[in-house]
mmCIF file of C-alpha atoms in Angstrom:
data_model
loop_
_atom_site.group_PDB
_atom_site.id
_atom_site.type_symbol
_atom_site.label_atom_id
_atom_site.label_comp_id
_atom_site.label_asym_id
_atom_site.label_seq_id
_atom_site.Cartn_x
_atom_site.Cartn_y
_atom_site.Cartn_z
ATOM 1 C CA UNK A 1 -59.975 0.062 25.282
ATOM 2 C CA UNK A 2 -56.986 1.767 23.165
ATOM 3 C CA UNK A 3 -54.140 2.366 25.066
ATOM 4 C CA UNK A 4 -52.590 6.300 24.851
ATOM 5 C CA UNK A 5 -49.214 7.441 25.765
ATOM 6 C CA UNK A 6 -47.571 10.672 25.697
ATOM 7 C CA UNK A 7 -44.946 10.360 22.710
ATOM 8 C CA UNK A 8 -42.416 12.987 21.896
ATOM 9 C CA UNK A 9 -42.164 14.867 18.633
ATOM 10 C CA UNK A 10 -38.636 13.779 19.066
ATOM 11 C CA UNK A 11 -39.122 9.856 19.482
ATOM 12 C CA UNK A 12 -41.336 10.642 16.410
ATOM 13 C CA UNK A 13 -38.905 11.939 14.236
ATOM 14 C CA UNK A 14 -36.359 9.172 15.259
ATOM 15 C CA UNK A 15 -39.033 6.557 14.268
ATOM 16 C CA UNK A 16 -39.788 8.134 11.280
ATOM 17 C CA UNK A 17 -36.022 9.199 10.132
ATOM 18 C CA UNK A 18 -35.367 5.082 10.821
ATOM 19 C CA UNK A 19 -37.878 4.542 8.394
ATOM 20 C CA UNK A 20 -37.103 6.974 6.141
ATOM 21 C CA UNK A 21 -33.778 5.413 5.843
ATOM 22 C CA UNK A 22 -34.636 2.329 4.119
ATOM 23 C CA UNK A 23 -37.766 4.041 2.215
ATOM 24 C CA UNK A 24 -35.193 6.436 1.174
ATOM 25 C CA UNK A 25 -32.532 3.629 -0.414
ATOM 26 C CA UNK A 26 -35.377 1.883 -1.963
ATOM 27 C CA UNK A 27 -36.191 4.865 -3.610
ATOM 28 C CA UNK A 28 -33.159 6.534 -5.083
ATOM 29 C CA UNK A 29 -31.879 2.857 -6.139
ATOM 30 C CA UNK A 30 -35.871 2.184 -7.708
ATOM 31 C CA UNK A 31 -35.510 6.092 -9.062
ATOM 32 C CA UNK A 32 -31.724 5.480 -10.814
ATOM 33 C CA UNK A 33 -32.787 2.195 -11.956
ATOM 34 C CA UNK A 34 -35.955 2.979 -13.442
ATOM 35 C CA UNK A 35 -34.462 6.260 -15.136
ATOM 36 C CA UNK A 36 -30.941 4.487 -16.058
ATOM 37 C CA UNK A 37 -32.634 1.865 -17.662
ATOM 38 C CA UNK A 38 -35.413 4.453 -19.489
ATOM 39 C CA UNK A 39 -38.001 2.425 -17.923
ATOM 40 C CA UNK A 40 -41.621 4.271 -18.450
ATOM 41 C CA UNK A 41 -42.374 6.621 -15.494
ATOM 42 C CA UNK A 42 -45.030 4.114 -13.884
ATOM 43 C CA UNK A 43 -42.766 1.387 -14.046
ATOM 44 C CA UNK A 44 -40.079 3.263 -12.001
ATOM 45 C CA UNK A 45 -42.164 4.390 -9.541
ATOM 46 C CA UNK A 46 -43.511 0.660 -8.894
ATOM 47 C CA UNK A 47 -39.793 -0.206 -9.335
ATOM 48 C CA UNK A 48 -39.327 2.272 -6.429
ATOM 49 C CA UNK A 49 -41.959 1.538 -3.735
ATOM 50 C CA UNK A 50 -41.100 -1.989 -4.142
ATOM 51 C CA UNK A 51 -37.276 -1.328 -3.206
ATOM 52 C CA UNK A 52 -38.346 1.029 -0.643
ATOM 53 C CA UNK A 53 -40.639 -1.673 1.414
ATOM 54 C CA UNK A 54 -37.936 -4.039 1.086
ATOM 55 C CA UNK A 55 -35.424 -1.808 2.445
ATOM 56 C CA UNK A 56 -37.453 -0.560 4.884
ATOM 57 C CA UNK A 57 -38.652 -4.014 6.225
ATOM 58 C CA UNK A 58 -34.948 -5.179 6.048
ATOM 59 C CA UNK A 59 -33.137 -2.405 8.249
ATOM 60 C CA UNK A 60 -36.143 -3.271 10.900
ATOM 61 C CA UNK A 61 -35.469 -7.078 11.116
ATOM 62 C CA UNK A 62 -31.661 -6.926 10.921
ATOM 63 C CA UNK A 63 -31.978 -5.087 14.658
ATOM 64 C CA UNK A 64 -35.048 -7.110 15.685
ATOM 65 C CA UNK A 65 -33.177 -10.756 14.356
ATOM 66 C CA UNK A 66 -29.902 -9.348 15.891
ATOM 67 C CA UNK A 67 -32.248 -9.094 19.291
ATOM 68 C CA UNK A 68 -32.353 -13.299 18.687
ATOM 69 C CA UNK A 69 -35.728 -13.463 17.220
ATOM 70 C CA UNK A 70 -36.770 -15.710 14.337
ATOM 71 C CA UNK A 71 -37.090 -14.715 10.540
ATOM 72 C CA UNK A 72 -40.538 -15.504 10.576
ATOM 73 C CA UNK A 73 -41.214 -13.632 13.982
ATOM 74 C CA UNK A 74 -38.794 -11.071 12.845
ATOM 75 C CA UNK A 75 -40.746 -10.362 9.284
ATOM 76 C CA UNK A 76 -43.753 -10.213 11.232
ATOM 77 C CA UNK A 77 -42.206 -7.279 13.663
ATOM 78 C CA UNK A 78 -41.156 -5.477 10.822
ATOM 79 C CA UNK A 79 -44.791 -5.237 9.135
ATOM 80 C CA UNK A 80 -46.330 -3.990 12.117
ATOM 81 C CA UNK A 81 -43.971 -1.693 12.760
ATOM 82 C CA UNK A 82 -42.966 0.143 9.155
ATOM 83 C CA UNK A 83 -45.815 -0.765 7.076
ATOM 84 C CA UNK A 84 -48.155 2.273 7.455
ATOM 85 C CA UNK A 85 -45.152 4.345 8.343
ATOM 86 C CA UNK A 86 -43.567 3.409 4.585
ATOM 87 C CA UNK A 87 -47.100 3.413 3.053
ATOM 88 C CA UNK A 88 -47.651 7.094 3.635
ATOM 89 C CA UNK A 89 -43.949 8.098 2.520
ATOM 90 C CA UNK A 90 -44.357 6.321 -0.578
ATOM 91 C CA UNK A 91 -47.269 8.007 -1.068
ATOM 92 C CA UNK A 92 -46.159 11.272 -0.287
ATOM 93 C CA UNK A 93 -42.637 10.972 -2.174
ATOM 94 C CA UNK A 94 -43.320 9.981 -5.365
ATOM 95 C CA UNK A 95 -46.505 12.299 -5.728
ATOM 96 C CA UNK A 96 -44.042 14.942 -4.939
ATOM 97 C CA UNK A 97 -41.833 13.271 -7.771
ATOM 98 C CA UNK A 98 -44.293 12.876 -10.114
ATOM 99 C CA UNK A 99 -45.852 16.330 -9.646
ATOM 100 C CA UNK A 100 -42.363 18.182 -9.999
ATOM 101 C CA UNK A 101 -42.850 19.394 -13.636
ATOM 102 C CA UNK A 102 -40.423 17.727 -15.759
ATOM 103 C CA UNK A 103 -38.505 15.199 -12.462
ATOM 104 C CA UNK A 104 -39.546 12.010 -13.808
ATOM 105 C CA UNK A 105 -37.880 12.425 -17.387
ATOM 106 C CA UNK A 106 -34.891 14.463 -16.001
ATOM 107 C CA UNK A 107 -32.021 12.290 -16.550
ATOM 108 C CA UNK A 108 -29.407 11.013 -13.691
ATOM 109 C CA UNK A 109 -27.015 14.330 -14.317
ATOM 110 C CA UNK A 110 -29.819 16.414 -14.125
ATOM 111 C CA UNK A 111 -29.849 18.439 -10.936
ATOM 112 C CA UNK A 112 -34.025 18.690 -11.463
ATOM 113 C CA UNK A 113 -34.303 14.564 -10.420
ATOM 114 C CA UNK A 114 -31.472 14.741 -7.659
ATOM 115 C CA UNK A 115 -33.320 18.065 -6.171
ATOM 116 C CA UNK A 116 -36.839 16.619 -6.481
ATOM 117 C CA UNK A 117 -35.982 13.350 -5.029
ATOM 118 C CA UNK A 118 -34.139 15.124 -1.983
ATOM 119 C CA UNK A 119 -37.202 17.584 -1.863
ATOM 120 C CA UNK A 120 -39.545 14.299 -1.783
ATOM 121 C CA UNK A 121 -38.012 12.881 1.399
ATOM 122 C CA UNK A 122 -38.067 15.811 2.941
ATOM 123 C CA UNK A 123 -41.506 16.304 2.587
ATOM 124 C CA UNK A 124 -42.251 12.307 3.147
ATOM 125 C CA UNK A 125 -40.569 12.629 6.486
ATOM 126 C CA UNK A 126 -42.372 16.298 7.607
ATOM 127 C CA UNK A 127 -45.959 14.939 6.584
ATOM 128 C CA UNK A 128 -45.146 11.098 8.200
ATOM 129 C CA UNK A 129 -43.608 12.220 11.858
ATOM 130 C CA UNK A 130 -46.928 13.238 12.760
ATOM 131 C CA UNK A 131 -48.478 9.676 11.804
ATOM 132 C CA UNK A 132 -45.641 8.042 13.490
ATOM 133 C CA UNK A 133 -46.048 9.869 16.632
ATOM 134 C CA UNK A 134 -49.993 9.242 16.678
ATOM 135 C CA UNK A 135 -49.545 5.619 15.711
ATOM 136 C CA UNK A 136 -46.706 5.142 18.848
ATOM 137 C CA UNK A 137 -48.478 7.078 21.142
ATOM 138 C CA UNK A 138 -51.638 3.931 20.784
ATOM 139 C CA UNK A 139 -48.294 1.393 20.826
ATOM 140 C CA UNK A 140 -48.808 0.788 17.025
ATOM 141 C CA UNK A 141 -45.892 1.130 14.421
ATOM 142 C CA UNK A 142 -42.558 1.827 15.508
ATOM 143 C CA UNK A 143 -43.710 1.247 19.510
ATOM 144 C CA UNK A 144 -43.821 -2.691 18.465
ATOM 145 C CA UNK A 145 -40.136 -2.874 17.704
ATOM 146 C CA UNK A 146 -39.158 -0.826 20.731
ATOM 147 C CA UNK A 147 -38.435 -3.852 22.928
ATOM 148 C CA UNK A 148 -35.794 -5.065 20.273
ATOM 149 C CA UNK A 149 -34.088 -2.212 20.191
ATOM 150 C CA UNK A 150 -31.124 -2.457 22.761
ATOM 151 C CA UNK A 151 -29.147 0.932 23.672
ATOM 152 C CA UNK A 152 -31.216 3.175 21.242
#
């Protein structure tokens, strides 16, 4: 039987704005590369949600290895608790992105790709609090890395 527990919209957000912290520096530094470099459009956006897993996996295991865990034990923490979580903001960022007439070819001192990239977060981390807080609440996602987490 799957275990339920009340979470707070607020431990929600905090879960999610972790998250969106390393899916967030994955993505601008995948988005400048890709468009610095005049990479096609696809190509930056794979550029991007590759950067943004690794980020996002890598600001989880630096608190979880600081905790004394293992690398290997560590890695494995840090897929079960961002990998759905950074799946969904992926998803939901760079459709905004790519649906923002004209974003993807706006070059990096256009105000259109700096505005649709902050506008993408924001709507990555609106539309994935609500998955984080129903994925917590059955001690899935962010609730696995809980115990590592030491005065937060």
């Amino acid at each position: 039987m799957e275990m339920h527990t009340h979470t707070s919209w607020a431990a929600a957000a905090r879960a999610t704005l972790h998250c969106l912290t390393g899916c967030a520096i994955g993505e601008v530094l995948g988005m400048v590369i890709g468009t610095g470099l005049g990479l096609h459009n696809a190509a930056t956006v794979v550029l991007s949600v590759v950067l943004a897993f690794v980020f996002g996996y890598a600001l989880t295991m630096r608190g979880v290895l600081r905790a004394g865990v293992g690398l290997r034990a560590a890695l494995a923490v840090a897929f079960a608790a961002d990998t759905v979580s950074i799946a969904v903001m992926e998803i939901l960022d760079n459709l905004v992105i790519v649906t923002v007439p004209g974003a993807m070819n706006a070059g990096l001192t256009s105000a259109l790709f700096w505005l649709s990239l902050a506008f993408s977060l924001v709507v990555a981390f609106v539309l994935t609090t609500p998955v984080n807080r129903w994925m917590i609440s059955r001690g899935r996602g962010h609730a696995v890395v809980h115990q590592y987490h030491h005065g937060h």
